[in-house]
């Protein structure tokens, strides 16, 4: 049988269609109106039966034009999926059977198949090309009735719905499989839909994030800014992008994402909702950061080199200054010293007492100036260049320093007690200078009430060595501690204690040179304790 | 007084030259010092004396910081010429500078002295220069000077 058209059999309305189509087919086949009616009635009877008792039935209209058989038949075949339909064989079926030339009812595993055959008189005229025309006339058939139209539309809609369901399922499957967050969101910032990656990455469902406003997944310090950004751009109704760190549920790390959001608008441009994605751009960010760091590092390096250059220049200037100071400043001083000495020697008798006093004052001022320049030069000579660390017995340095101070020590009847000191790597000349300065100070700032007593000893604490210089002198107020180690800072009048205010500054510079520190503790009148802390490997 | 002893002293500072002459005068050796104002004058004097087959000075005393030809440059010149290289040279500087001290030692100076601060010391220096020429005085070695400086 060659199919020409088919009609699904669901409601009584379908019977009208069955009748109309069967009549039409009969007409196309050249049947008389009476024969058309007979065939249509038979088909309608069967259709009515299956609509009433059957399930999921369909009527197929066709033609049987077997080449071997000179006879040709119009066919109406009803397929029904109710297996038990045979038992319901009804009067109408018997009636239909009487109206047609052929009738068969077959039971299959899917249901039943009822076939009606109606002989076409003068069938030799029917050729296959005509049958094609019939098929197309049915397929382009204009809606015969509003019902037919509704039914056709319904079928189309159903197909569309089916396709839509399929495509939506497919879409969900695809989006869920993607390693990025895809979402739609309303103007209030509430997620309408999100693919499963949202939960996989953040550990939160869309509705949970709507409740907690994303707070657990955004950095605390960024939270307010991120929402501010959202409100601002939502108001503009234009697509926007922003980089944002989102917390990964499984690792607890914040991972950089690129958030892209686009408004979906209606025909008048009102935003209905927003769609967007959040893509992991962490690797890129890290790389960018690394590149930036690298660039910064290079810039820093350049800056540093520049600074080193400047420093070298300024060091050079300092050396030139030291040189100039040593020559040019000392030269006039020497002259003043010489002439005042000459005056004092040869003309003392010619000037009065006041003149002699002033001359003496001038000479001692000159001497102080000479000392100052001398100390300043020594101070400026302390820099690392051309220095080498030498493993040195500090006991020997202490002895040498004491020898240099022999006069002062004897003059003050000072008692200096040096306990066993370690052997460590130091710049020997500078360290000797430090010993000399500290012991000299200890002897110098003595209390009139008692003979100076100085103790020098060492303590090892982990990887540092502390050298302690303890005296019983006048001490100092600790609020002057910082000031004390600065250049030219003096705590006493010159009349009481001579000095240029360079000694302790020099000690600090020497401590720095050894990557160490120097500090002191004291109470006025109760002696002082200077503590030099050096790394064991200086 | 031995008239053959001559000491050639170079100093650009007119006061220093005056003080030095004064010191020699005070110890009755006013004819001994030959005072010139820089290194070029030292070389000029020596070449002229040499050309006239005169008697070269027994000692050259050089200030370091002089215009045109400095003390060290003059020293280098003197030590590079056979005619003068045996004349002892003493550096007479207004300050101690260990780098210059090393340099002068390497260039072959005999000793290094810091200019005195008092009249008495000047007299002593003048006397020492003269005594050295008569081999009655020796100046300290460079190494001990450098060590002292440290």
PDB file of C-alpha atoms in Angstrom, chain A residues 323 326-328 330-331 334-335 337-339 341-342 345-346 370 381 429 432, chain B residues 13 15-16 19 22 65 93-95 97 100 115-120 122 150:
ATOM      1  CA  UNK A 323      90.874  65.568  51.171  1.00  0.00           C
ATOM      2  CA  UNK A 326      92.677  67.610  55.402  1.00  0.00           C
ATOM      3  CA  UNK A 327      94.660  70.049  53.307  1.00  0.00           C
ATOM      4  CA  UNK A 328      92.824  73.265  52.874  1.00  0.00           C
ATOM      5  CA  UNK A 330      94.178  72.348  58.203  1.00  0.00           C
ATOM      6  CA  UNK A 331      96.558  74.676  56.428  1.00  0.00           C
ATOM      7  CA  UNK A 334      98.290  75.402  61.265  1.00  0.00           C
ATOM      8  CA  UNK A 335      99.231  78.986  60.440  1.00  0.00           C
ATOM      9  CA  UNK A 337      98.604  77.800  65.582  1.00  0.00           C
ATOM     10  CA  UNK A 338     102.077  78.739  64.452  1.00  0.00           C
ATOM     11  CA  UNK A 339     101.596  82.507  64.689  1.00  0.00           C
ATOM     12  CA  UNK A 341     102.598  80.161  69.340  1.00  0.00           C
ATOM     13  CA  UNK A 342     105.155  82.605  67.957  1.00  0.00           C
ATOM     14  CA  UNK A 345     106.799  82.892  72.759  1.00  0.00           C
ATOM     15  CA  UNK A 346     108.255  86.198  71.605  1.00  0.00           C
ATOM     16  CA  UNK A 370      92.254  70.937  64.768  1.00  0.00           C
ATOM     17  CA  UNK A 381      87.215  57.317  56.620  1.00  0.00           C
ATOM     18  CA  UNK A 429      91.306  48.939  62.862  1.00  0.00           C
ATOM     19  CA  UNK A 432      90.076  49.014  67.889  1.00  0.00           C
TER      20      UNK A 432
ATOM     21  CA  UNK B  13     102.975  79.202  50.239  1.00  0.00           C
ATOM     22  CA  UNK B  15     104.362  82.405  54.447  1.00  0.00           C
ATOM     23  CA  UNK B  16     105.696  78.882  54.763  1.00  0.00           C
ATOM     24  CA  UNK B  19     108.784  80.744  58.222  1.00  0.00           C
ATOM     25  CA  UNK B  22     113.244  82.398  59.498  1.00  0.00           C
ATOM     26  CA  UNK B  65      99.995  70.490  47.257  1.00  0.00           C
ATOM     27  CA  UNK B  93     103.047  68.207  53.895  1.00  0.00           C
ATOM     28  CA  UNK B  94     100.453  70.077  55.865  1.00  0.00           C
ATOM     29  CA  UNK B  95      98.503  66.875  56.600  1.00  0.00           C
ATOM     30  CA  UNK B  97      97.313  61.226  54.198  1.00  0.00           C
ATOM     31  CA  UNK B 100      99.756  59.920  49.538  1.00  0.00           C
ATOM     32  CA  UNK B 115     104.559  70.594  58.851  1.00  0.00           C
ATOM     33  CA  UNK B 116     105.034  71.811  62.430  1.00  0.00           C
ATOM     34  CA  UNK B 117     102.519  73.773  64.433  1.00  0.00           C
ATOM     35  CA  UNK B 118     104.986  75.708  66.574  1.00  0.00           C
ATOM     36  CA  UNK B 119     108.061  77.841  66.201  1.00  0.00           C
ATOM     37  CA  UNK B 120     110.157  75.457  68.270  1.00  0.00           C
ATOM     38  CA  UNK B 122     110.198  74.539  62.985  1.00  0.00           C
ATOM     39  CA  UNK B 150      97.180  53.691  61.782  1.00  0.00           C
TER      40      UNK B 150
END
